[in-house]
mmCIF file of C-alpha atoms in Angstrom:
data_model
loop_
_atom_site.group_PDB
_atom_site.id
_atom_site.type_symbol
_atom_site.label_atom_id
_atom_site.label_comp_id
_atom_site.label_asym_id
_atom_site.label_seq_id
_atom_site.Cartn_x
_atom_site.Cartn_y
_atom_site.Cartn_z
ATOM 1 C CA ASP A 791 3.540 -3.545 -15.706
ATOM 2 C CA ALA A 792 3.104 -0.961 -13.408
ATOM 3 C CA ASP A 793 1.669 2.385 -14.626
ATOM 4 C CA VAL A 794 4.178 4.408 -12.444
ATOM 5 C CA THR A 795 7.416 2.941 -11.853
ATOM 6 C CA GLN A 796 10.526 4.980 -9.712
ATOM 7 C CA THR A 797 14.402 3.914 -10.088
ATOM 8 C CA PRO A 798 16.401 3.133 -7.541
ATOM 9 C CA ARG A 799 14.021 1.724 -5.202
ATOM 10 C CA ASN A 800 16.263 2.121 -2.103
ATOM 11 C CA ARG A 801 19.478 4.251 -2.295
ATOM 12 C CA ILE A 802 22.199 5.042 0.142
ATOM 13 C CA THR A 803 24.440 7.648 -0.223
ATOM 14 C CA LYS A 804 27.116 10.077 1.562
ATOM 15 C CA THR A 805 26.352 14.158 2.265
ATOM 16 C CA GLY A 806 27.693 15.929 -0.672
ATOM 17 C CA LYS A 807 26.891 13.617 -3.097
ATOM 18 C CA ARG A 808 24.744 14.246 -6.453
ATOM 19 C CA ILE A 809 22.224 11.649 -6.857
ATOM 20 C CA MET A 810 19.116 11.512 -9.338
ATOM 21 C CA LEU A 811 15.960 9.945 -8.870
ATOM 22 C CA GLU A 812 13.974 9.091 -11.782
ATOM 23 C CA CYS A 813 10.185 8.582 -12.545
ATOM 24 C CA SER A 814 8.700 6.806 -15.810
ATOM 25 C CA GLN A 815 4.839 6.495 -16.482
ATOM 26 C CA THR A 816 3.249 4.779 -19.221
ATOM 27 C CA LYS A 817 -0.204 6.484 -18.304
ATOM 28 C CA GLY A 818 0.135 9.023 -20.989
ATOM 29 C CA HIS A 819 -0.675 11.622 -18.231
ATOM 30 C CA ASP A 820 0.769 15.411 -18.910
ATOM 31 C CA ARG A 821 1.178 15.858 -15.240
ATOM 32 C CA MET A 822 3.559 14.851 -13.458
ATOM 33 C CA TYR A 823 4.388 15.252 -9.437
ATOM 34 C CA TRP A 824 7.620 14.722 -6.987
ATOM 35 C CA TYR A 825 6.735 14.181 -2.979
ATOM 36 C CA ARG A 826 8.793 13.439 -0.233
ATOM 37 C CA GLN A 827 6.897 11.855 2.960
ATOM 38 C CA ASP A 828 8.506 11.889 6.324
ATOM 39 C CA PRO A 829 6.767 10.301 9.435
ATOM 40 C CA GLY A 830 4.150 12.279 10.747
ATOM 41 C CA LEU A 831 4.310 14.964 8.022
ATOM 42 C CA GLY A 832 2.443 13.191 5.419
ATOM 43 C CA LEU A 833 3.665 13.940 1.780
ATOM 44 C CA ARG A 834 4.999 17.496 0.814
ATOM 45 C CA LEU A 835 5.279 18.570 -2.874
ATOM 46 C CA ILE A 836 8.582 19.079 -4.104
ATOM 47 C CA TYR A 837 7.992 20.062 -7.730
ATOM 48 C CA TYR A 838 5.441 19.464 -10.448
ATOM 49 C CA SER A 839 5.379 19.459 -14.136
ATOM 50 C CA PHE A 840 2.222 19.895 -16.441
ATOM 51 C CA ASP A 841 4.041 19.652 -19.455
ATOM 52 C CA VAL A 842 7.571 19.138 -20.842
ATOM 53 C CA LYS A 843 8.293 22.976 -20.907
ATOM 54 C CA ASP A 844 6.693 23.595 -17.693
ATOM 55 C CA ILE A 845 8.119 22.997 -14.023
ATOM 56 C CA ASN A 846 6.958 24.461 -10.868
ATOM 57 C CA LYS A 847 7.876 24.776 -7.266
ATOM 58 C CA GLY A 848 6.571 23.174 -4.447
ATOM 59 C CA GLU A 849 6.455 23.765 -1.001
ATOM 60 C CA ILE A 850 9.488 22.250 -0.354
ATOM 61 C CA SER A 851 12.122 22.876 -3.567
ATOM 62 C CA ASP A 852 15.134 23.956 -1.798
ATOM 63 C CA GLY A 853 17.761 21.360 -2.598
ATOM 64 C CA TYR A 854 16.491 19.884 -5.409
ATOM 65 C CA SER A 855 16.071 20.291 -8.869
ATOM 66 C CA VAL A 856 13.971 18.624 -11.864
ATOM 67 C CA SER A 857 14.376 17.485 -15.312
ATOM 68 C CA ARG A 858 10.901 16.649 -17.529
ATOM 69 C CA GLN A 859 13.050 14.854 -20.471
ATOM 70 C CA ALA A 860 9.447 13.551 -21.880
ATOM 71 C CA GLN A 861 6.136 13.434 -21.423
ATOM 72 C CA ALA A 862 6.491 10.112 -19.665
ATOM 73 C CA LYS A 863 9.985 10.691 -17.813
ATOM 74 C CA PHE A 864 10.420 13.278 -14.643
ATOM 75 C CA SER A 865 13.848 13.120 -12.555
ATOM 76 C CA LEU A 866 14.581 14.435 -8.966
ATOM 77 C CA SER A 867 17.687 15.706 -8.579
ATOM 78 C CA LEU A 868 19.823 16.139 -5.168
ATOM 79 C CA GLU A 869 22.688 18.118 -6.187
ATOM 80 C CA SER A 870 24.220 17.862 -2.701
ATOM 81 C CA ALA A 871 22.609 15.427 -0.487
ATOM 82 C CA ILE A 872 22.554 16.625 3.482
ATOM 83 C CA PRO A 873 20.970 14.173 5.986
ATOM 84 C CA ASN A 874 18.135 15.746 6.472
ATOM 85 C CA GLN A 875 16.893 14.842 2.960
ATOM 86 C CA THR A 876 16.481 11.588 4.019
ATOM 87 C CA ALA A 877 12.819 9.849 3.389
ATOM 88 C CA LEU A 878 10.702 8.069 1.319
ATOM 89 C CA TYR A 879 10.181 9.949 -1.981
ATOM 90 C CA PHE A 880 7.049 9.526 -4.498
ATOM 91 C CA CYS A 881 6.508 10.368 -8.020
ATOM 92 C CA ALA A 882 3.274 10.777 -9.139
ATOM 93 C CA THR A 883 0.969 11.730 -12.267
ATOM 94 C CA SER A 884 -2.486 12.816 -13.242
ATOM 95 C CA ASP A 885 -4.776 13.708 -16.215
ATOM 96 C CA GLY A 886 -5.921 16.863 -14.572
ATOM 97 C CA GLY A 887 -9.448 15.682 -13.698
ATOM 98 C CA GLY A 888 -11.425 18.867 -14.010
ATOM 99 C CA LEU A 889 -13.462 20.658 -10.844
ATOM 100 C CA ALA A 890 -15.825 18.525 -11.558
ATOM 101 C CA GLY A 891 -14.252 15.017 -11.424
ATOM 102 C CA GLY A 892 -11.684 16.074 -9.323
ATOM 103 C CA GLU A 893 -7.964 15.416 -9.821
ATOM 104 C CA THR A 894 -6.686 11.783 -9.120
ATOM 105 C CA GLN A 895 -3.172 11.274 -8.675
ATOM 106 C CA TYR A 896 -1.417 7.616 -9.448
ATOM 107 C CA PHE A 897 1.789 7.034 -7.326
ATOM 108 C CA GLY A 898 4.570 5.006 -8.183
ATOM 109 C CA PRO A 899 6.191 2.602 -5.733
ATOM 110 C CA GLY A 900 8.369 5.207 -4.149
ATOM 111 C CA THR A 901 12.086 5.755 -3.514
ATOM 112 C CA ARG A 902 13.870 5.020 0.264
ATOM 113 C CA LEU A 903 16.418 7.072 0.164
ATOM 114 C CA LEU A 904 19.328 7.405 3.358
ATOM 115 C CA VAL A 905 22.031 10.018 3.379
ATOM 116 C CA LEU A 906 24.938 9.307 5.550
ATOM 117 C CA GLY B 890 -1.357 29.075 3.170
ATOM 118 C CA GLN B 891 -2.988 25.659 3.453
ATOM 119 C CA SER B 892 -3.385 23.371 6.581
ATOM 120 C CA LEU B 893 -5.451 20.438 7.065
ATOM 121 C CA GLU B 894 -6.119 18.646 10.396
ATOM 122 C CA GLN B 895 -6.687 14.950 11.314
ATOM 123 C CA PRO B 896 -6.374 12.528 13.782
ATOM 124 C CA SER B 897 -2.625 10.525 14.191
ATOM 125 C CA GLU B 898 -4.612 7.310 15.139
ATOM 126 C CA VAL B 899 -7.478 5.503 15.355
ATOM 127 C CA THR B 900 -8.073 1.943 16.431
ATOM 128 C CA ALA B 901 -11.334 -0.154 15.839
ATOM 129 C CA VAL B 902 -12.470 -3.671 15.837
ATOM 130 C CA GLU B 903 -12.911 -5.794 13.093
ATOM 131 C CA GLY B 904 -16.912 -5.438 11.859
ATOM 132 C CA ALA B 905 -17.349 -2.169 13.155
ATOM 133 C CA ILE B 906 -17.692 1.632 11.549
ATOM 134 C CA VAL B 907 -14.896 4.186 12.126
ATOM 135 C CA GLN B 908 -15.606 7.913 10.556
ATOM 136 C CA ILE B 909 -11.548 9.573 9.996
ATOM 137 C CA ASN B 910 -12.148 13.784 10.315
ATOM 138 C CA CYS B 911 -10.296 16.056 8.298
ATOM 139 C CA THR B 912 -10.595 19.706 8.829
ATOM 140 C CA TYR B 913 -8.824 22.321 6.417
ATOM 141 C CA GLN B 914 -8.059 25.863 6.044
ATOM 142 C CA THR B 915 -7.205 26.508 2.698
ATOM 143 C CA SER B 916 -6.873 29.764 0.153
ATOM 144 C CA GLY B 917 -8.994 28.404 -2.574
ATOM 145 C CA PHE B 918 -10.430 24.758 -2.580
ATOM 146 C CA TYR B 919 -11.061 22.806 -5.123
ATOM 147 C CA GLY B 920 -12.533 19.459 -3.661
ATOM 148 C CA LEU B 921 -11.596 17.309 -1.106
ATOM 149 C CA SER B 922 -9.794 13.777 -1.789
ATOM 150 C CA TRP B 923 -8.892 10.843 0.538
ATOM 151 C CA TYR B 924 -5.942 8.529 -0.205
ATOM 152 C CA GLN B 925 -4.945 5.185 1.566
ATOM 153 C CA GLN B 926 -1.406 3.924 2.388
ATOM 154 C CA HIS B 927 -0.628 0.512 3.197
ATOM 155 C CA ASP B 928 3.000 0.359 5.100
ATOM 156 C CA GLY B 929 5.780 0.734 2.977
ATOM 157 C CA GLY B 930 3.379 1.304 0.038
ATOM 158 C CA ALA B 931 2.341 3.821 -2.596
ATOM 159 C CA PRO B 932 -0.678 6.192 -1.477
ATOM 160 C CA THR B 933 -3.683 4.696 -3.758
ATOM 161 C CA PHE B 934 -6.966 7.088 -4.372
ATOM 162 C CA LEU B 935 -10.104 6.181 -2.544
ATOM 163 C CA SER B 936 -12.634 9.282 -3.008
ATOM 164 C CA TYR B 937 -13.573 12.851 -4.123
ATOM 165 C CA ASN B 938 -15.893 15.139 -2.716
ATOM 166 C CA ALA B 939 -16.371 18.549 -4.742
ATOM 167 C CA LEU B 940 -19.828 19.299 -3.622
ATOM 168 C CA ASP B 941 -21.498 19.127 -0.063
ATOM 169 C CA GLY B 942 -22.821 15.596 0.855
ATOM 170 C CA LEU B 943 -22.086 12.246 1.121
ATOM 171 C CA GLU B 944 -20.362 10.025 -1.496
ATOM 172 C CA GLU B 945 -20.417 6.137 -1.492
ATOM 173 C CA THR B 946 -18.196 3.769 -2.683
ATOM 174 C CA GLY B 947 -18.848 0.051 -1.432
ATOM 175 C CA ARG B 948 -18.015 -0.250 2.174
ATOM 176 C CA PHE B 949 -16.143 3.427 2.256
ATOM 177 C CA SER B 950 -18.088 7.059 2.115
ATOM 178 C CA SER B 951 -16.943 10.598 2.394
ATOM 179 C CA PHE B 952 -18.618 13.457 3.622
ATOM 180 C CA LEU B 953 -17.792 17.304 2.632
ATOM 181 C CA SER B 954 -19.057 20.439 4.434
ATOM 182 C CA ARG B 955 -17.872 23.347 2.564
ATOM 183 C CA SER B 956 -19.431 25.849 5.053
ATOM 184 C CA ASP B 957 -17.810 24.071 7.908
ATOM 185 C CA SER B 958 -14.270 23.003 5.816
ATOM 186 C CA TYR B 959 -14.636 19.868 7.211
ATOM 187 C CA GLY B 960 -14.976 16.614 5.799
ATOM 188 C CA TYR B 961 -14.813 12.596 6.867
ATOM 189 C CA LEU B 962 -14.168 8.977 5.538
ATOM 190 C CA LEU B 963 -16.181 6.667 7.061
ATOM 191 C CA LEU B 964 -15.495 3.135 6.439
ATOM 192 C CA GLN B 965 -18.010 0.484 6.745
ATOM 193 C CA GLU B 966 -17.684 -3.335 7.808
ATOM 194 C CA LEU B 967 -14.217 -2.797 8.849
ATOM 195 C CA GLN B 968 -11.697 -5.686 7.726
ATOM 196 C CA MET B 969 -7.909 -6.715 8.805
ATOM 197 C CA LYS B 970 -6.887 -5.326 5.561
ATOM 198 C CA ASP B 971 -8.025 -1.790 5.952
ATOM 199 C CA SER B 972 -5.353 -1.281 8.674
ATOM 200 C CA ALA B 973 -3.294 1.598 6.443
ATOM 201 C CA SER B 974 -3.067 5.325 6.979
ATOM 202 C CA TYR B 975 -5.328 7.348 5.520
ATOM 203 C CA PHE B 976 -4.827 10.945 3.661
ATOM 204 C CA CYS B 977 -7.038 13.775 3.300
ATOM 205 C CA ALA B 978 -6.182 16.204 0.760
ATOM 206 C CA VAL B 979 -7.541 19.509 -0.838
ATOM 207 C CA GLY B 980 -7.232 20.506 -4.271
ATOM 208 C CA THR B 981 -5.347 23.852 -4.279
ATOM 209 C CA GLY B 982 -3.529 25.935 -6.738
ATOM 210 C CA GLY B 983 -6.485 26.189 -9.167
ATOM 211 C CA GLY B 984 -7.229 22.700 -9.058
ATOM 212 C CA ASN B 985 -3.586 21.774 -10.103
ATOM 213 C CA LYS B 986 -2.064 20.308 -7.086
ATOM 214 C CA LEU B 987 -3.041 18.493 -3.851
ATOM 215 C CA THR B 988 -2.221 19.503 -0.280
ATOM 216 C CA PHE B 989 -2.109 16.730 2.081
ATOM 217 C CA GLY B 990 -3.017 16.203 5.504
ATOM 218 C CA THR B 991 -0.530 14.342 7.771
ATOM 219 C CA GLY B 992 -2.624 11.300 7.619
ATOM 220 C CA THR B 993 -4.348 9.362 10.169
ATOM 221 C CA GLN B 994 -3.245 5.496 10.771
ATOM 222 C CA LEU B 995 -6.150 3.345 10.977
ATOM 223 C CA LYS B 996 -5.442 0.161 13.300
ATOM 224 C CA VAL B 997 -8.136 -2.681 13.066
ATOM 225 C CA GLU B 998 -7.960 -5.174 15.627
ATOM 226 C CA LEU B 999 -9.920 -8.747 15.917
#
């Protein structure tokens, strides 16, 4: 079984609709992240969380919200979807590494979202 | 803020050696990482450099020069399966986050 899972894998929605993307992990990591990937722009951080009570905005949080329901679950919501939120969304986890060992992030399979 | 630059595309032949460069500008630096992503797939971790020098893992090596704000990923004995996108990423935010470059698409040809 995959360590980091995302649901749904593909989603088509209409402008103005609210949608939720879900992420679950069995790695036991405290840190979880949401990224979006657009062609030519790489991975950009939307939100991240270091434990259930800790939520932080990333570089592109406008139009998104998150919920950390448990150590293993981190959901991303688009309250009112718009076409420029069409992208590939990745969830990732990390054990934090440390300055000496570096932080390795483990990514889920991604959710491909199309907003019409 | 943070910015990373890497070439958008590199093409090489099977069996050859290829180097993918990454230059960065960051406020605070906590290591340089490399990730591989095949088409339609999830990024996967390849290597990490905290200190200057070369780190080797099988056919892949990664180099860092902190004074030059520069690093590279070296892939040897290229195989067709190495065709993928490669992202450099710097640790920022006290080492709690990664900022990714825009990626280099590597095409390996026969």
